PDB file of C-alpha atoms in Angstrom:
ATOM      1  CA  UNK P   1      -0.047   0.204  -0.030  1.00 52.00           C
ATOM      2  CA  UNK P   2       3.137   2.093   0.982  1.00 52.00           C
ATOM      3  CA  UNK P   3       4.329   1.921  -2.595  1.00 53.00           C
ATOM      4  CA  UNK P   4       1.361   2.502  -4.723  1.00 55.00           C
ATOM      5  CA  UNK P   5       0.904   5.833  -2.202  1.00 53.00           C
ATOM      6  CA  UNK P   6       4.332   6.965  -3.160  1.00 52.00           C
ATOM      7  CA  UNK P   7       4.044   6.083  -6.957  1.00 52.00           C
ATOM      8  CA  UNK P   8       0.502   8.290  -6.924  1.00 52.00           C
ATOM      9  CA  UNK P   9       2.967  10.685  -5.377  1.00 51.00           C
ATOM     10  CA  UNK P  10       5.578  10.684  -7.699  1.00 51.00           C
ATOM     11  CA  UNK P  11       2.733  10.717 -10.500  1.00 52.00           C
ATOM     12  CA  UNK P  12       1.439  14.020  -9.594  1.00 51.00           C
ATOM     13  CA  UNK P  13       4.575  15.785  -8.724  1.00 49.00           C
ATOM     14  CA  UNK P  14       5.638  14.714 -12.309  1.00 50.00           C
ATOM     15  CA  UNK P  15       2.665  16.770 -13.771  1.00 52.00           C
ATOM     16  CA  UNK P  16       3.674  20.041 -11.843  1.00 51.00           C
ATOM     17  CA  UNK P  17       7.053  22.104 -13.127  1.00 52.00           C
ATOM     18  CA  UNK P  18       8.167  22.581 -10.006  1.00 52.00           C
ATOM     19  CA  UNK P  19       9.194  20.694  -7.612  1.00 51.00           C
ATOM     20  CA  UNK P  20       7.541  21.100  -3.802  1.00 55.00           C
ATOM     21  CA  UNK P  21      10.117  19.217  -2.292  1.00 57.00           C
ATOM     22  CA  UNK P  22      12.724  21.991  -2.586  1.00 56.00           C
ATOM     23  CA  UNK P  23      11.687  25.088  -3.579  1.00 59.00           C
ATOM     24  CA  UNK P  24      13.700  26.545  -6.908  1.00 59.00           C
ATOM     25  CA  UNK P  25      14.495  23.651  -8.577  1.00 56.00           C
ATOM     26  CA  UNK P  26      12.940  22.680 -11.966  1.00 60.00           C
ATOM     27  CA  UNK P  27      12.080  19.209 -12.337  1.00 56.00           C
ATOM     28  CA  UNK P  28      10.734  19.081 -15.623  1.00 55.00           C
ATOM     29  CA  UNK P  29      10.282  21.504 -18.700  1.00 52.00           C
ATOM     30  CA  UNK P  30       7.601  23.679 -19.616  1.00 54.00           C
ATOM     31  CA  UNK P  31       5.750  23.095 -22.903  1.00 53.00           C
ATOM     32  CA  UNK P  32       6.760  26.348 -25.211  1.00 53.00           C
ATOM     33  CA  UNK P  33       4.119  28.895 -25.841  1.00 55.00           C
ATOM     34  CA  UNK P  34       3.115  30.350 -29.372  1.00 55.00           C
ATOM     35  CA  UNK P  35       5.520  33.163 -28.511  1.00 59.00           C
ATOM     36  CA  UNK P  36       8.052  30.010 -28.042  1.00 72.00           C
ATOM     37  CA  UNK P  37       7.883  28.656 -31.946  1.00 77.00           C
ATOM     38  CA  UNK P  38       8.501  32.358 -33.206  1.00 83.00           C
ATOM     39  CA  UNK P  39      11.263  33.220 -31.069  1.00 87.00           C
ATOM     40  CA  UNK P  40      12.581  29.961 -32.255  1.00 88.00           C
ATOM     41  CA  UNK P  41      12.164  30.901 -35.938  1.00 88.00           C
ATOM     42  CA  UNK P  42      14.540  33.445 -35.605  1.00 89.00           C
ATOM     43  CA  UNK P  43      17.012  31.425 -33.803  1.00 90.00           C
ATOM     44  CA  UNK P  44      16.714  28.754 -36.768  1.00 90.00           C
ATOM     45  CA  UNK P  45      17.932  31.821 -39.045  1.00 90.00           C
ATOM     46  CA  UNK P  46      20.790  32.986 -36.774  1.00 91.00           C
ATOM     47  CA  UNK P  47      22.454  29.137 -36.304  1.00 92.00           C
ATOM     48  CA  UNK P  48      21.484  28.443 -40.093  1.00 91.00           C
ATOM     49  CA  UNK P  49      23.137  31.976 -40.929  1.00 90.00           C
ATOM     50  CA  UNK P  50      26.231  30.885 -38.384  1.00 91.00           C
ATOM     51  CA  UNK P  51      26.436  27.674 -39.764  1.00 92.00           C
ATOM     52  CA  UNK P  52      27.187  29.326 -43.199  1.00 92.00           C
ATOM     53  CA  UNK P  53      29.159  31.683 -42.680  1.00 92.00           C
ATOM     54  CA  UNK P  54      32.539  30.202 -42.702  1.00 92.00           C
ATOM     55  CA  UNK P  55      32.508  29.070 -46.318  1.00 92.00           C
ATOM     56  CA  UNK P  56      31.083  32.063 -46.784  1.00 91.00           C
ATOM     57  CA  UNK P  57      34.624  33.746 -45.705  1.00 91.00           C
ATOM     58  CA  UNK P  58      36.085  31.746 -47.140  1.00 91.00           C
ATOM     59  CA  UNK P  59      34.655  32.724 -50.163  1.00 92.00           C
ATOM     60  CA  UNK P  60      35.046  35.567 -50.061  1.00 91.00           C
ATOM     61  CA  UNK P  61      38.842  35.908 -48.728  1.00 89.00           C
ATOM     62  CA  UNK P  62      39.316  33.878 -51.738  1.00 91.00           C
ATOM     63  CA  UNK P  63      37.510  35.664 -54.246  1.00 91.00           C
ATOM     64  CA  UNK P  64      39.753  39.247 -53.528  1.00 92.00           C
ATOM     65  CA  UNK P  65      42.569  38.225 -51.716  1.00 93.00           C
ATOM     66  CA  UNK P  66      44.818  40.554 -54.286  1.00 94.00           C
ATOM     67  CA  UNK P  67      43.345  43.241 -52.925  1.00 93.00           C
ATOM     68  CA  UNK P  68      42.909  42.439 -49.496  1.00 93.00           C
ATOM     69  CA  UNK P  69      46.593  41.502 -49.207  1.00 94.00           C
ATOM     70  CA  UNK P  70      47.356  45.295 -51.060  1.00 96.00           C
ATOM     71  CA  UNK P  71      44.659  47.053 -48.776  1.00 96.00           C
ATOM     72  CA  UNK P  72      46.365  45.170 -45.442  1.00 96.00           C
ATOM     73  CA  UNK P  73      50.203  45.657 -46.899  1.00 97.00           C
ATOM     74  CA  UNK P  74      48.639  49.387 -46.935  1.00 98.00           C
ATOM     75  CA  UNK P  75      47.346  49.512 -43.468  1.00 98.00           C
ATOM     76  CA  UNK P  76      50.392  48.194 -42.080  1.00 98.00           C
ATOM     77  CA  UNK P  77      52.845  50.493 -44.147  1.00 98.00           C
ATOM     78  CA  UNK P  78      51.073  53.358 -42.690  1.00 98.00           C
ATOM     79  CA  UNK P  79      51.057  51.818 -38.834  1.00 98.00           C
ATOM     80  CA  UNK P  80      54.667  51.230 -39.264  1.00 98.00           C
ATOM     81  CA  UNK P  81      55.288  54.768 -40.415  1.00 98.00           C
ATOM     82  CA  UNK P  82      53.319  56.471 -37.814  1.00 98.00           C
ATOM     83  CA  UNK P  83      55.061  54.297 -34.848  1.00 98.00           C
ATOM     84  CA  UNK P  84      58.562  55.543 -36.448  1.00 97.00           C
ATOM     85  CA  UNK P  85      57.660  59.233 -37.145  1.00 97.00           C
ATOM     86  CA  UNK P  86      56.362  58.933 -33.050  1.00 96.00           C
ATOM     87  CA  UNK P  87      59.371  56.985 -32.189  1.00 94.00           C
ATOM     88  CA  UNK P  88      61.903  59.873 -33.991  1.00 90.00           C
ATOM     89  CA  UNK P  89      60.192  62.908 -32.384  1.00 92.00           C
ATOM     90  CA  UNK P  90      60.323  61.531 -29.071  1.00 91.00           C
ATOM     91  CA  UNK P  91      64.137  60.785 -29.339  1.00 87.00           C
ATOM     92  CA  UNK P  92      63.921  64.181 -30.495  1.00 86.00           C
ATOM     93  CA  UNK P  93      62.598  65.704 -27.480  1.00 90.00           C
ATOM     94  CA  UNK P  94      65.271  64.057 -24.883  1.00 90.00           C
ATOM     95  CA  UNK P  95      67.651  66.721 -24.687  1.00 88.00           C
ATOM     96  CA  UNK P  96      70.767  65.963 -25.558  1.00 91.00           C
ATOM     97  CA  UNK P  97      70.005  62.908 -27.512  1.00 90.00           C
ATOM     98  CA  UNK P  98      69.530  64.536 -31.149  1.00 84.00           C
ATOM     99  CA  UNK P  99      72.633  66.607 -31.109  1.00 88.00           C
ATOM    100  CA  UNK P 100      74.371  63.863 -30.099  1.00 92.00           C
ATOM    101  CA  UNK P 101      72.966  61.812 -32.751  1.00 90.00           C
ATOM    102  CA  UNK P 102      73.612  64.404 -34.896  1.00 91.00           C
ATOM    103  CA  UNK P 103      77.265  64.596 -34.890  1.00 95.00           C
ATOM    104  CA  UNK P 104      77.774  60.205 -34.755  1.00 96.00           C
ATOM    105  CA  UNK P 105      75.753  60.796 -38.455  1.00 96.00           C
ATOM    106  CA  UNK P 106      78.149  63.986 -39.736  1.00 97.00           C
ATOM    107  CA  UNK P 107      81.100  61.576 -38.024  1.00 97.00           C
ATOM    108  CA  UNK P 108      80.125  58.732 -40.507  1.00 97.00           C
ATOM    109  CA  UNK P 109      79.589  60.649 -43.329  1.00 97.00           C
ATOM    110  CA  UNK P 110      82.962  62.057 -43.127  1.00 96.00           C
ATOM    111  CA  UNK P 111      84.405  58.440 -42.773  1.00 96.00           C
ATOM    112  CA  UNK P 112      82.343  57.410 -45.300  1.00 95.00           C
ATOM    113  CA  UNK P 113      83.226  59.976 -48.172  1.00 95.00           C
ATOM    114  CA  UNK P 114      87.140  59.791 -46.658  1.00 94.00           C
ATOM    115  CA  UNK P 115      87.186  55.577 -47.307  1.00 93.00           C
ATOM    116  CA  UNK P 116      85.254  55.579 -50.372  1.00 92.00           C
ATOM    117  CA  UNK P 117      84.301  58.570 -52.356  1.00 91.00           C
ATOM    118  CA  UNK P 118      87.900  60.533 -52.720  1.00 92.00           C
ATOM    119  CA  UNK P 119      90.817  57.800 -54.684  1.00 92.00           C
ATOM    120  CA  UNK P 120      89.347  55.924 -57.342  1.00 91.00           C
ATOM    121  CA  UNK P 121      90.548  52.285 -56.133  1.00 91.00           C
ATOM    122  CA  UNK P 122      88.492  52.752 -53.356  1.00 93.00           C
ATOM    123  CA  UNK P 123      85.541  54.158 -55.687  1.00 93.00           C
ATOM    124  CA  UNK P 124      85.776  50.866 -57.915  1.00 94.00           C
ATOM    125  CA  UNK P 125      85.925  48.837 -53.972  1.00 93.00           C
ATOM    126  CA  UNK P 126      82.814  50.401 -53.591  1.00 93.00           C
ATOM    127  CA  UNK P 127      81.571  49.153 -56.412  1.00 94.00           C
ATOM    128  CA  UNK P 128      82.621  45.965 -56.366  1.00 94.00           C
ATOM    129  CA  UNK P 129      81.473  45.395 -52.893  1.00 93.00           C
ATOM    130  CA  UNK P 130      77.920  46.688 -54.069  1.00 93.00           C
ATOM    131  CA  UNK P 131      77.833  44.257 -56.934  1.00 93.00           C
ATOM    132  CA  UNK P 132      78.500  41.183 -54.646  1.00 93.00           C
ATOM    133  CA  UNK P 133      75.581  42.373 -52.341  1.00 94.00           C
ATOM    134  CA  UNK P 134      73.408  43.089 -55.154  1.00 93.00           C
ATOM    135  CA  UNK P 135      73.857  39.454 -56.404  1.00 93.00           C
ATOM    136  CA  UNK P 136      73.692  37.561 -53.221  1.00 92.00           C
ATOM    137  CA  UNK P 137      70.661  39.225 -52.619  1.00 92.00           C
ATOM    138  CA  UNK P 138      68.846  39.509 -56.271  1.00 91.00           C
ATOM    139  CA  UNK P 139      70.920  36.218 -57.135  1.00 84.00           C
ATOM    140  CA  UNK P 140      73.050  35.952 -60.296  1.00 70.00           C
ATOM    141  CA  UNK P 141      72.280  36.363 -63.886  1.00 67.00           C
ATOM    142  CA  UNK P 142      72.527  32.808 -64.947  1.00 54.00           C
ATOM    143  CA  UNK P 143      74.423  32.499 -68.566  1.00 52.00           C
ATOM    144  CA  UNK P 144      72.587  31.106 -71.710  1.00 47.00           C
TER     145      UNK P 144
END
């Protein structure tokens, strides 16, 4: 008899959406109303769109690879120039550093002129070093 009354109690509890024994615990999902059906349609549209999004983005990037690369390089170059000018401006604002760097630049220019540009033999040496560097970077010409 106890088992029958216990089964009847559990059946009546299953019909109610809330558990009376523990406050705030939902034991059974509620049935959707008509408003939930419309909401579900919008959710399905969004889920379908998000499912197709990786393929659409892949097609977009494969179709417009060259312009996107060019645009990215332009943006990167612009940011690089801006950061470089900002760093140079910051260095220029340090009191003694800018004048010291100017002196270093003038000293190196004087050394370069006296080492490579005054005599014809040293100019030939400079051009041969430049040609060897150019061959290393660009590759040598092949004889056909």
